[in-house]
Amino acid sequence: MSVTTPPTRVAAAPVRPATRPPNRMRAWATRAPLLPALIFMILVTQLPFVATLLISFFDWNALYPDDRHFAGLANYSEVLSTPELRESVWTTVLLTATVVLVSLVLGMALALLLDRKFRGRAAVRTMLIAPFLLVPVAAALLWKHVLFNPEYGLFNGILNWIGGDGAAQPDWISEMPLVAVEASLIWQWTPFMTLILLAGLQSRDSQLLEAARMDGANDWQVFVHITLPHMRRYLELSVLLGSIYIVQNFDAVYTITSGGLGTANLPYTIYQTFYQAHENGLASAAGVIVVIGSLILATFALRVVSSLFRAEVSR
């Protein structure tokens, strides 16, 4: 007699309730506190830039407001072809490159010093950061009057103390104007480079350094083969951020030399074109070029920062 087994029942999968769509009211409620800041940012930054972009396409002199007309890309062509404006672009590149590179080298040296343990390190670190905390105009005035002044400046006072009354008393700003501006900016931006590079040095793997020293590596070998590869992203970040800020510098040029003696960079030329020559369209075109250059540098800076964050998370 055959026994038939009853068919096994397959348990039905529980029916999941349909997921509700996200509550739009709740999403807007969480974003609402950010709206005032967003509106303020648009009003302060984006609308003026759009207005500047539109004005850059017009031949517009403030002294002759009724004579303005659409000029297309003529203002941009004039910015890149006029000898004075071309020279200001070259001065901007030279000033930015010199300040960034010298500040980077000095910042690395100071960061290596502060990475060591010694008595009074906190006080030394505070004193080294102090120049970066000064108002840019105050720092430029300090260099112009306290250090560079040919009659009562500190530099000529030191020369007079070393060589006596017959020592040469150079007029630093007149004889080396671009170097005078660069020295002021280097003094102010070296602490910025030091802070970034010191953070990179303190993020090194201590076990790797200890293993290298146990294998007989000296300080130079550790620096070349371990420290420099690790510091590559921090060096890139320092160069990019420093370039973004220094390429827009106006305070030192205006305060120390008033743009004379071949020190007029592009921001000062924009000021001169807008407020003295009243060429609104030409000044706007030069300003747009500066903004585009800064955005390109900022894009690279953001990529470097994001790669640094990814590297720190993966450790």
PDB file of C-alpha atoms in Angstrom:
ATOM      1  CA  MET A   1       0.000   0.000   0.000  1.00  0.00           C
ATOM      2  CA  SER A   2       1.576   3.239  -1.101  1.00  0.00           C
ATOM      3  CA  VAL A   3       1.503   6.194   1.141  1.00  0.00           C
ATOM      4  CA  THR A   4       1.125   9.524  -0.525  1.00  0.00           C
ATOM      5  CA  THR A   5       2.871  12.402   1.127  1.00  0.00           C
ATOM      6  CA  PRO A   6       0.972  15.636   1.241  1.00  0.00           C
ATOM      7  CA  PRO A   7       2.481  18.433  -0.852  1.00  0.00           C
ATOM      8  CA  THR A   8       4.698  20.726   1.102  1.00  0.00           C
ATOM      9  CA  ARG A   9       3.502  24.240   1.352  1.00  0.00           C
ATOM     10  CA  VAL A  10       5.916  26.995   0.523  1.00  0.00           C
ATOM     11  CA  ALA A  11       5.653  29.804   2.992  1.00  0.00           C
ATOM     12  CA  ALA A  12       4.750  32.955   1.246  1.00  0.00           C
ATOM     13  CA  ALA A  13       7.265  35.735   1.590  1.00  0.00           C
ATOM     14  CA  PRO A  14       6.049  38.498   3.829  1.00  0.00           C
ATOM     15  CA  VAL A  15       4.755  41.377   1.886  1.00  0.00           C
ATOM     16  CA  ARG A  16       6.782  44.473   2.701  1.00  0.00           C
ATOM     17  CA  PRO A  17       4.884  47.652   2.892  1.00  0.00           C
ATOM     18  CA  ALA A  18       5.665  50.023   0.124  1.00  0.00           C
ATOM     19  CA  THR A  19       8.309  52.516   1.126  1.00  0.00           C
ATOM     20  CA  ARG A  20       6.931  55.948   1.498  1.00  0.00           C
ATOM     21  CA  PRO A  21       8.405  58.674  -0.613  1.00  0.00           C
ATOM     22  CA  PRO A  22      10.616  61.068   1.333  1.00  0.00           C
ATOM     23  CA  ASN A  23       8.733  63.744   3.122  1.00  0.00           C
ATOM     24  CA  ARG A  24       9.396  66.878   1.100  1.00  0.00           C
ATOM     25  CA  MET A  25       8.164  69.119   3.855  1.00  0.00           C
ATOM     26  CA  ARG A  26      10.661  67.583   6.279  1.00  0.00           C
ATOM     27  CA  ALA A  27      13.474  67.971   3.739  1.00  0.00           C
ATOM     28  CA  TRP A  28      12.637  71.624   3.215  1.00  0.00           C
ATOM     29  CA  ALA A  29      12.394  72.117   6.983  1.00  0.00           C
ATOM     30  CA  THR A  30      15.933  70.817   7.438  1.00  0.00           C
ATOM     31  CA  ARG A  31      17.249  72.992   4.613  1.00  0.00           C
ATOM     32  CA  ALA A  32      15.390  76.136   5.572  1.00  0.00           C
ATOM     33  CA  PRO A  33      18.025  77.375   8.071  1.00  0.00           C
ATOM     34  CA  LEU A  34      20.599  77.359   5.245  1.00  0.00           C
ATOM     35  CA  LEU A  35      18.513  79.492   2.900  1.00  0.00           C
ATOM     36  CA  PRO A  36      19.446  82.885   4.421  1.00  0.00           C
ATOM     37  CA  ALA A  37      23.147  82.078   4.113  1.00  0.00           C
ATOM     38  CA  LEU A  38      22.645  80.821   0.550  1.00  0.00           C
ATOM     39  CA  ILE A  39      20.678  83.919  -0.458  1.00  0.00           C
ATOM     40  CA  PHE A  40      23.267  86.163   1.149  1.00  0.00           C
ATOM     41  CA  MET A  41      26.101  84.382  -0.691  1.00  0.00           C
ATOM     42  CA  ILE A  42      24.288  84.738  -4.024  1.00  0.00           C
ATOM     43  CA  LEU A  43      23.602  88.424  -3.459  1.00  0.00           C
ATOM     44  CA  VAL A  44      27.158  89.198  -2.319  1.00  0.00           C
ATOM     45  CA  THR A  45      29.193  87.060  -4.728  1.00  0.00           C
ATOM     46  CA  GLN A  46      27.260  85.729  -7.704  1.00  0.00           C
ATOM     47  CA  LEU A  47      25.172  88.738  -8.720  1.00  0.00           C
ATOM     48  CA  PRO A  48      28.163  91.149  -8.715  1.00  0.00           C
ATOM     49  CA  PHE A  49      30.161  88.648 -10.769  1.00  0.00           C
ATOM     50  CA  VAL A  50      27.339  88.319 -13.303  1.00  0.00           C
ATOM     51  CA  ALA A  51      27.132  92.115 -13.503  1.00  0.00           C
ATOM     52  CA  THR A  52      30.920  92.323 -13.969  1.00  0.00           C
ATOM     53  CA  LEU A  53      30.743  89.694 -16.699  1.00  0.00           C
ATOM     54  CA  LEU A  54      28.058  91.636 -18.549  1.00  0.00           C
ATOM     55  CA  ILE A  55      29.888  94.964 -18.236  1.00  0.00           C
ATOM     56  CA  SER A  56      33.081  93.349 -19.600  1.00  0.00           C
ATOM     57  CA  PHE A  57      31.386  93.023 -23.007  1.00  0.00           C
ATOM     58  CA  PHE A  58      30.711  96.772 -23.252  1.00  0.00           C
ATOM     59  CA  ASP A  59      32.899  99.702 -24.190  1.00  0.00           C
ATOM     60  CA  TRP A  60      31.907 101.772 -21.182  1.00  0.00           C
ATOM     61  CA  ASN A  61      33.696 104.819 -19.814  1.00  0.00           C
ATOM     62  CA  ALA A  62      32.119 106.307 -16.700  1.00  0.00           C
ATOM     63  CA  LEU A  63      32.982 109.826 -17.871  1.00  0.00           C
ATOM     64  CA  TYR A  64      30.869 109.318 -21.009  1.00  0.00           C
ATOM     65  CA  PRO A  65      27.914 107.171 -19.843  1.00  0.00           C
ATOM     66  CA  ASP A  66      25.817 107.891 -22.939  1.00  0.00           C
ATOM     67  CA  ASP A  67      28.524 106.621 -25.279  1.00  0.00           C
ATOM     68  CA  ARG A  68      28.582 103.021 -24.093  1.00  0.00           C
ATOM     69  CA  HIS A  69      28.001 100.253 -26.626  1.00  0.00           C
ATOM     70  CA  PHE A  70      28.423  96.519 -26.995  1.00  0.00           C
ATOM     71  CA  ALA A  71      32.049  95.610 -27.808  1.00  0.00           C
ATOM     72  CA  GLY A  72      32.056  91.815 -27.676  1.00  0.00           C
ATOM     73  CA  LEU A  73      35.466  90.401 -26.777  1.00  0.00           C
ATOM     74  CA  ALA A  74      37.323  93.619 -27.585  1.00  0.00           C
ATOM     75  CA  ASN A  75      38.029  94.354 -23.920  1.00  0.00           C
ATOM     76  CA  TYR A  76      39.534  90.910 -23.393  1.00  0.00           C
ATOM     77  CA  SER A  77      41.658  91.338 -26.503  1.00  0.00           C
ATOM     78  CA  GLU A  78      42.858  94.703 -25.210  1.00  0.00           C
ATOM     79  CA  VAL A  79      43.745  93.232 -21.815  1.00  0.00           C
ATOM     80  CA  LEU A  80      45.945  90.626 -23.483  1.00  0.00           C
ATOM     81  CA  SER A  81      47.434  92.962 -26.109  1.00  0.00           C
ATOM     82  CA  THR A  82      48.011  96.310 -24.378  1.00  0.00           C
ATOM     83  CA  PRO A  83      51.679  96.533 -23.239  1.00  0.00           C
ATOM     84  CA  GLU A  84      50.807  97.966 -19.807  1.00  0.00           C
ATOM     85  CA  LEU A  85      48.232  95.292 -19.092  1.00  0.00           C
ATOM     86  CA  ARG A  86      50.489  92.544 -20.460  1.00  0.00           C
ATOM     87  CA  GLU A  87      53.265  93.790 -18.191  1.00  0.00           C
ATOM     88  CA  SER A  88      50.924  93.700 -15.207  1.00  0.00           C
ATOM     89  CA  VAL A  89      50.039  90.087 -16.027  1.00  0.00           C
ATOM     90  CA  TRP A  90      53.744  89.198 -16.166  1.00  0.00           C
ATOM     91  CA  THR A  91      54.375  91.060 -12.896  1.00  0.00           C
ATOM     92  CA  THR A  92      51.525  89.112 -11.279  1.00  0.00           C
ATOM     93  CA  VAL A  93      52.994  85.788 -12.423  1.00  0.00           C
ATOM     94  CA  LEU A  94      56.516  86.729 -11.300  1.00  0.00           C
ATOM     95  CA  LEU A  95      55.338  88.080  -7.947  1.00  0.00           C
ATOM     96  CA  THR A  96      53.157  85.055  -7.239  1.00  0.00           C
ATOM     97  CA  ALA A  97      55.774  82.481  -8.264  1.00  0.00           C
ATOM     98  CA  THR A  98      58.565  84.115  -6.251  1.00  0.00           C
ATOM     99  CA  VAL A  99      56.514  84.563  -3.089  1.00  0.00           C
ATOM    100  CA  VAL A 100      55.045  81.054  -3.223  1.00  0.00           C
ATOM    101  CA  LEU A 101      58.346  79.253  -3.876  1.00  0.00           C
ATOM    102  CA  VAL A 102      60.402  81.169  -1.305  1.00  0.00           C
ATOM    103  CA  SER A 103      57.622  80.893   1.290  1.00  0.00           C
ATOM    104  CA  LEU A 104      57.376  77.178   0.585  1.00  0.00           C
ATOM    105  CA  VAL A 105      61.111  76.580   1.137  1.00  0.00           C
ATOM    106  CA  LEU A 106      61.192  78.669   4.312  1.00  0.00           C
ATOM    107  CA  GLY A 107      57.959  77.080   5.516  1.00  0.00           C
ATOM    108  CA  MET A 108      59.398  73.604   5.062  1.00  0.00           C
ATOM    109  CA  ALA A 109      62.534  74.547   7.018  1.00  0.00           C
ATOM    110  CA  LEU A 110      60.489  76.035   9.859  1.00  0.00           C
ATOM    111  CA  ALA A 111      58.092  73.074   9.859  1.00  0.00           C
ATOM    112  CA  LEU A 112      61.021  70.653  10.197  1.00  0.00           C
ATOM    113  CA  LEU A 113      62.290  72.768  13.098  1.00  0.00           C
ATOM    114  CA  LEU A 114      58.929  72.865  14.866  1.00  0.00           C
ATOM    115  CA  ASP A 115      58.460  69.125  14.351  1.00  0.00           C
ATOM    116  CA  ARG A 116      61.305  68.526  16.792  1.00  0.00           C
ATOM    117  CA  LYS A 117      60.766  68.610  20.545  1.00  0.00           C
ATOM    118  CA  PHE A 118      62.589  71.386  22.373  1.00  0.00           C
ATOM    119  CA  ARG A 119      61.913  73.691  25.263  1.00  0.00           C
ATOM    120  CA  GLY A 120      59.763  76.661  24.335  1.00  0.00           C
ATOM    121  CA  ARG A 121      58.386  75.104  21.143  1.00  0.00           C
ATOM    122  CA  ALA A 122      54.868  76.410  21.810  1.00  0.00           C
ATOM    123  CA  ALA A 123      56.138  79.985  22.230  1.00  0.00           C
ATOM    124  CA  VAL A 124      58.243  79.748  19.060  1.00  0.00           C
ATOM    125  CA  ARG A 125      55.270  78.388  17.130  1.00  0.00           C
ATOM    126  CA  THR A 126      53.078  81.262  18.313  1.00  0.00           C
ATOM    127  CA  MET A 127      55.688  83.867  17.315  1.00  0.00           C
ATOM    128  CA  LEU A 128      56.123  82.294  13.880  1.00  0.00           C
ATOM    129  CA  ILE A 129      52.369  82.342  13.235  1.00  0.00           C
ATOM    130  CA  ALA A 130      51.979  85.984  14.332  1.00  0.00           C
ATOM    131  CA  PRO A 131      52.866  87.594  10.935  1.00  0.00           C
ATOM    132  CA  PHE A 132      50.047  85.712   9.220  1.00  0.00           C
ATOM    133  CA  LEU A 133      47.541  87.092  11.741  1.00  0.00           C
ATOM    134  CA  LEU A 134      48.342  90.723  10.941  1.00  0.00           C
ATOM    135  CA  VAL A 135      46.090  92.799   8.722  1.00  0.00           C
ATOM    136  CA  PRO A 136      47.754  92.902   5.247  1.00  0.00           C
ATOM    137  CA  VAL A 137      47.804  96.712   5.159  1.00  0.00           C
ATOM    138  CA  ALA A 138      49.376  96.828   8.633  1.00  0.00           C
ATOM    139  CA  ALA A 139      52.047  94.327   7.561  1.00  0.00           C
ATOM    140  CA  ALA A 140      52.844  96.371   4.444  1.00  0.00           C
ATOM    141  CA  LEU A 141      53.060  99.599   6.473  1.00  0.00           C
ATOM    142  CA  LEU A 142      55.373  97.864   8.922  1.00  0.00           C
ATOM    143  CA  TRP A 143      57.801  96.935   6.159  1.00  0.00           C
ATOM    144  CA  LYS A 144      57.530 100.293   4.410  1.00  0.00           C
ATOM    145  CA  HIS A 145      58.164 102.543   7.407  1.00  0.00           C
ATOM    146  CA  VAL A 146      59.809 100.441  10.121  1.00  0.00           C
ATOM    147  CA  LEU A 147      62.172  98.402   7.936  1.00  0.00           C
ATOM    148  CA  PHE A 148      62.604 100.011   4.499  1.00  0.00           C
ATOM    149  CA  ASN A 149      62.589 103.718   5.369  1.00  0.00           C
ATOM    150  CA  PRO A 150      65.969 105.176   4.264  1.00  0.00           C
ATOM    151  CA  GLU A 151      66.148 107.661   7.170  1.00  0.00           C
ATOM    152  CA  TYR A 152      64.948 105.797  10.259  1.00  0.00           C
ATOM    153  CA  GLY A 153      64.335 102.236   9.000  1.00  0.00           C
ATOM    154  CA  LEU A 154      65.749  99.220  10.804  1.00  0.00           C
ATOM    155  CA  PHE A 155      67.723  97.923   7.824  1.00  0.00           C
ATOM    156  CA  ASN A 156      69.660 101.156   7.332  1.00  0.00           C
ATOM    157  CA  GLY A 157      70.073 101.437  11.081  1.00  0.00           C
ATOM    158  CA  ILE A 158      71.796  98.049  11.126  1.00  0.00           C
ATOM    159  CA  LEU A 159      74.022  99.059   8.201  1.00  0.00           C
ATOM    160  CA  ASN A 160      74.897 102.279  10.013  1.00  0.00           C
ATOM    161  CA  TRP A 161      75.699 100.357  13.205  1.00  0.00           C
ATOM    162  CA  ILE A 162      77.936  97.890  11.341  1.00  0.00           C
ATOM    163  CA  GLY A 163      79.710 100.254   8.947  1.00  0.00           C
ATOM    164  CA  GLY A 164      79.587 103.534  10.848  1.00  0.00           C
ATOM    165  CA  ASP A 165      78.339 106.887   9.621  1.00  0.00           C
ATOM    166  CA  GLY A 166      79.928 106.384   6.198  1.00  0.00           C
ATOM    167  CA  ALA A 167      77.983 103.193   5.471  1.00  0.00           C
ATOM    168  CA  ALA A 168      75.781 103.189   2.394  1.00  0.00           C
ATOM    169  CA  GLN A 169      72.156 104.063   3.109  1.00  0.00           C
ATOM    170  CA  PRO A 170      70.179 102.543   0.222  1.00  0.00           C
ATOM    171  CA  ASP A 171      66.620 103.497  -0.554  1.00  0.00           C
ATOM    172  CA  TRP A 172      65.279  99.977  -0.564  1.00  0.00           C
ATOM    173  CA  ILE A 173      61.911 100.666  -2.181  1.00  0.00           C
ATOM    174  CA  SER A 174      63.297 102.873  -4.966  1.00  0.00           C
ATOM    175  CA  GLU A 175      66.273 100.644  -5.789  1.00  0.00           C
ATOM    176  CA  MET A 176      64.550  97.252  -5.526  1.00  0.00           C
ATOM    177  CA  PRO A 177      60.776  97.858  -5.541  1.00  0.00           C
ATOM    178  CA  LEU A 178      59.563  94.416  -6.593  1.00  0.00           C
ATOM    179  CA  VAL A 179      61.891  92.715  -4.109  1.00  0.00           C
ATOM    180  CA  ALA A 180      60.530  94.993  -1.378  1.00  0.00           C
ATOM    181  CA  VAL A 181      56.962  93.917  -2.126  1.00  0.00           C
ATOM    182  CA  GLU A 182      57.999  90.256  -2.359  1.00  0.00           C
ATOM    183  CA  ALA A 183      59.838  90.415   0.980  1.00  0.00           C
ATOM    184  CA  SER A 184      56.745  91.759   2.714  1.00  0.00           C
ATOM    185  CA  LEU A 185      54.535  89.032   1.260  1.00  0.00           C
ATOM    186  CA  ILE A 186      57.071  86.281   1.963  1.00  0.00           C
ATOM    187  CA  TRP A 187      57.273  87.375   5.606  1.00  0.00           C
ATOM    188  CA  GLN A 188      53.493  87.260   5.903  1.00  0.00           C
ATOM    189  CA  TRP A 189      52.826  84.018   4.004  1.00  0.00           C
ATOM    190  CA  THR A 190      55.650  81.826   5.297  1.00  0.00           C
ATOM    191  CA  PRO A 191      53.678  81.016   8.500  1.00  0.00           C
ATOM    192  CA  PHE A 192      50.758  79.852   6.354  1.00  0.00           C
ATOM    193  CA  MET A 193      53.018  77.403   4.527  1.00  0.00           C
ATOM    194  CA  THR A 194      54.562  76.346   7.841  1.00  0.00           C
ATOM    195  CA  LEU A 195      51.193  75.409   9.341  1.00  0.00           C
ATOM    196  CA  ILE A 196      50.171  73.228   6.400  1.00  0.00           C
ATOM    197  CA  LEU A 197      53.548  71.511   6.121  1.00  0.00           C
ATOM    198  CA  LEU A 198      53.792  70.991   9.887  1.00  0.00           C
ATOM    199  CA  ALA A 199      50.427  69.208   9.782  1.00  0.00           C
ATOM    200  CA  GLY A 200      51.826  66.978   7.043  1.00  0.00           C
ATOM    201  CA  LEU A 201      54.977  66.201   9.009  1.00  0.00           C
ATOM    202  CA  GLN A 202      52.996  65.277  12.103  1.00  0.00           C
ATOM    203  CA  SER A 203      50.830  62.871  10.080  1.00  0.00           C
ATOM    204  CA  ARG A 204      53.805  60.674   9.119  1.00  0.00           C
ATOM    205  CA  ASP A 205      53.833  57.059  10.280  1.00  0.00           C
ATOM    206  CA  SER A 206      56.106  56.997  13.328  1.00  0.00           C
ATOM    207  CA  GLN A 207      56.657  53.238  13.002  1.00  0.00           C
ATOM    208  CA  LEU A 208      57.943  53.688   9.460  1.00  0.00           C
ATOM    209  CA  LEU A 209      60.385  56.363  10.599  1.00  0.00           C
ATOM    210  CA  GLU A 210      61.575  54.214  13.469  1.00  0.00           C
ATOM    211  CA  ALA A 211      62.079  51.230  11.163  1.00  0.00           C
ATOM    212  CA  ALA A 212      64.100  53.355   8.739  1.00  0.00           C
ATOM    213  CA  ARG A 213      66.392  54.571  11.510  1.00  0.00           C
ATOM    214  CA  MET A 214      66.851  51.021  12.784  1.00  0.00           C
ATOM    215  CA  ASP A 215      67.953  50.053   9.258  1.00  0.00           C
ATOM    216  CA  GLY A 216      70.683  52.712   9.422  1.00  0.00           C
ATOM    217  CA  ALA A 217      69.081  55.553   7.422  1.00  0.00           C
ATOM    218  CA  ASN A 218      70.397  59.008   8.277  1.00  0.00           C
ATOM    219  CA  ASP A 219      68.350  62.211   8.466  1.00  0.00           C
ATOM    220  CA  TRP A 220      68.891  63.125   4.816  1.00  0.00           C
ATOM    221  CA  GLN A 221      67.869  59.670   3.569  1.00  0.00           C
ATOM    222  CA  VAL A 222      64.752  59.723   5.742  1.00  0.00           C
ATOM    223  CA  PHE A 223      63.866  63.173   4.396  1.00  0.00           C
ATOM    224  CA  VAL A 224      64.408  62.259   0.724  1.00  0.00           C
ATOM    225  CA  HIS A 225      62.890  58.776   0.655  1.00  0.00           C
ATOM    226  CA  ILE A 226      60.127  58.999   3.289  1.00  0.00           C
ATOM    227  CA  THR A 227      59.300  62.596   4.184  1.00  0.00           C
ATOM    228  CA  LEU A 228      59.225  64.143   0.702  1.00  0.00           C
ATOM    229  CA  PRO A 229      56.981  61.458  -0.893  1.00  0.00           C
ATOM    230  CA  HIS A 230      54.613  61.756   2.054  1.00  0.00           C
ATOM    231  CA  MET A 231      54.611  65.563   1.847  1.00  0.00           C
ATOM    232  CA  ARG A 232      53.840  65.739  -1.875  1.00  0.00           C
ATOM    233  CA  ARG A 233      50.117  66.425  -1.440  1.00  0.00           C
ATOM    234  CA  TYR A 234      50.753  68.944   1.340  1.00  0.00           C
ATOM    235  CA  LEU A 235      53.274  70.757  -0.837  1.00  0.00           C
ATOM    236  CA  GLU A 236      50.772  70.859  -3.692  1.00  0.00           C
ATOM    237  CA  LEU A 237      48.087  72.188  -1.364  1.00  0.00           C
ATOM    238  CA  SER A 238      50.416  74.905  -0.045  1.00  0.00           C
ATOM    239  CA  VAL A 239      51.360  76.006  -3.566  1.00  0.00           C
ATOM    240  CA  LEU A 240      47.765  76.096  -4.796  1.00  0.00           C
ATOM    241  CA  LEU A 241      46.269  77.906  -1.806  1.00  0.00           C
ATOM    242  CA  GLY A 242      49.163  80.344  -1.656  1.00  0.00           C
ATOM    243  CA  SER A 243      48.822  81.080  -5.367  1.00  0.00           C
ATOM    244  CA  ILE A 244      45.074  81.692  -5.053  1.00  0.00           C
ATOM    245  CA  TYR A 245      45.575  84.339  -2.394  1.00  0.00           C
ATOM    246  CA  ILE A 246      48.782  85.981  -3.610  1.00  0.00           C
ATOM    247  CA  VAL A 247      47.620  86.345  -7.220  1.00  0.00           C
ATOM    248  CA  GLN A 248      44.834  88.580  -5.858  1.00  0.00           C
ATOM    249  CA  ASN A 249      47.092  90.624  -3.592  1.00  0.00           C
ATOM    250  CA  PHE A 250      46.477  94.337  -3.697  1.00  0.00           C
ATOM    251  CA  ASP A 251      47.419  95.655  -0.251  1.00  0.00           C
ATOM    252  CA  ALA A 252      51.206  95.293  -0.414  1.00  0.00           C
ATOM    253  CA  VAL A 253      51.527  96.769  -3.903  1.00  0.00           C
ATOM    254  CA  TYR A 254      49.255  99.704  -3.115  1.00  0.00           C
ATOM    255  CA  THR A 255      50.814 100.445   0.297  1.00  0.00           C
ATOM    256  CA  ILE A 256      54.528 100.020  -0.445  1.00  0.00           C
ATOM    257  CA  THR A 257      54.952 101.293  -4.017  1.00  0.00           C
ATOM    258  CA  SER A 258      51.493 102.539  -5.114  1.00  0.00           C
ATOM    259  CA  GLY A 259      51.931 100.406  -8.213  1.00  0.00           C
ATOM    260  CA  GLY A 260      54.929 102.375  -9.444  1.00  0.00           C
ATOM    261  CA  LEU A 261      58.435 101.297 -10.476  1.00  0.00           C
ATOM    262  CA  GLY A 262      57.178  98.257 -12.357  1.00  0.00           C
ATOM    263  CA  THR A 263      55.318  96.642  -9.438  1.00  0.00           C
ATOM    264  CA  ALA A 264      51.741  97.076 -10.688  1.00  0.00           C
ATOM    265  CA  ASN A 265      50.175  93.618 -10.713  1.00  0.00           C
ATOM    266  CA  LEU A 266      46.834  92.802 -12.304  1.00  0.00           C
ATOM    267  CA  PRO A 267      44.631  93.603  -9.256  1.00  0.00           C
ATOM    268  CA  TYR A 268      46.287  97.027  -8.918  1.00  0.00           C
ATOM    269  CA  THR A 269      45.913  97.624 -12.667  1.00  0.00           C
ATOM    270  CA  ILE A 270      42.217  96.793 -12.373  1.00  0.00           C
ATOM    271  CA  TYR A 271      41.910  99.352  -9.581  1.00  0.00           C
ATOM    272  CA  GLN A 272      43.806 101.917 -11.638  1.00  0.00           C
ATOM    273  CA  THR A 273      41.734 101.251 -14.755  1.00  0.00           C
ATOM    274  CA  PHE A 274      38.434 101.427 -12.910  1.00  0.00           C
ATOM    275  CA  TYR A 275      38.907 104.262 -10.413  1.00  0.00           C
ATOM    276  CA  GLN A 276      41.384 106.481 -12.248  1.00  0.00           C
ATOM    277  CA  ALA A 277      40.749 105.881 -15.945  1.00  0.00           C
ATOM    278  CA  HIS A 278      37.035 105.113 -15.362  1.00  0.00           C
ATOM    279  CA  GLU A 279      37.154 102.360 -17.982  1.00  0.00           C
ATOM    280  CA  ASN A 280      34.468 100.125 -16.525  1.00  0.00           C
ATOM    281  CA  GLY A 281      34.383  97.604 -19.366  1.00  0.00           C
ATOM    282  CA  LEU A 282      38.146  97.152 -19.566  1.00  0.00           C
ATOM    283  CA  ALA A 283      38.511  96.835 -15.792  1.00  0.00           C
ATOM    284  CA  SER A 284      35.682  94.299 -15.675  1.00  0.00           C
ATOM    285  CA  ALA A 285      37.347  92.178 -18.367  1.00  0.00           C
ATOM    286  CA  ALA A 286      40.606  92.154 -16.430  1.00  0.00           C
ATOM    287  CA  GLY A 287      38.694  91.238 -13.261  1.00  0.00           C
ATOM    288  CA  VAL A 288      36.985  88.337 -15.005  1.00  0.00           C
ATOM    289  CA  ILE A 289      40.386  87.029 -16.131  1.00  0.00           C
ATOM    290  CA  VAL A 290      41.615  87.128 -12.522  1.00  0.00           C
ATOM    291  CA  VAL A 291      38.500  85.304 -11.323  1.00  0.00           C
ATOM    292  CA  ILE A 292      38.854  82.607 -13.987  1.00  0.00           C
ATOM    293  CA  GLY A 293      42.504  82.074 -13.051  1.00  0.00           C
ATOM    294  CA  SER A 294      41.584  81.864  -9.368  1.00  0.00           C
ATOM    295  CA  LEU A 295      38.814  79.358 -10.106  1.00  0.00           C
ATOM    296  CA  ILE A 296      41.234  77.146 -12.024  1.00  0.00           C
ATOM    297  CA  LEU A 297      43.658  77.192  -9.105  1.00  0.00           C
ATOM    298  CA  ALA A 298      40.829  76.599  -6.635  1.00  0.00           C
ATOM    299  CA  THR A 299      39.670  73.564  -8.603  1.00  0.00           C
ATOM    300  CA  PHE A 300      43.101  71.986  -8.341  1.00  0.00           C
ATOM    301  CA  ALA A 301      43.232  72.912  -4.638  1.00  0.00           C
ATOM    302  CA  LEU A 302      39.902  71.199  -3.943  1.00  0.00           C
ATOM    303  CA  ARG A 303      41.096  68.067  -5.715  1.00  0.00           C
ATOM    304  CA  VAL A 304      44.243  68.005  -3.607  1.00  0.00           C
ATOM    305  CA  VAL A 305      42.227  68.515  -0.413  1.00  0.00           C
ATOM    306  CA  SER A 306      39.826  65.700  -1.324  1.00  0.00           C
ATOM    307  CA  SER A 307      42.742  63.367  -2.077  1.00  0.00           C
ATOM    308  CA  LEU A 308      44.239  64.244   1.315  1.00  0.00           C
ATOM    309  CA  PHE A 309      40.972  63.371   3.043  1.00  0.00           C
ATOM    310  CA  ARG A 310      40.730  60.073   1.159  1.00  0.00           C
ATOM    311  CA  ALA A 311      44.317  59.225   2.103  1.00  0.00           C
ATOM    312  CA  GLU A 312      43.656  59.983   5.782  1.00  0.00           C
ATOM    313  CA  VAL A 313      40.461  57.900   5.803  1.00  0.00           C
ATOM    314  CA  SER A 314      42.172  54.907   4.159  1.00  0.00           C
ATOM    315  CA  ARG A 315      44.953  54.855   6.759  1.00  0.00           C
TER     316      ARG A 315
END
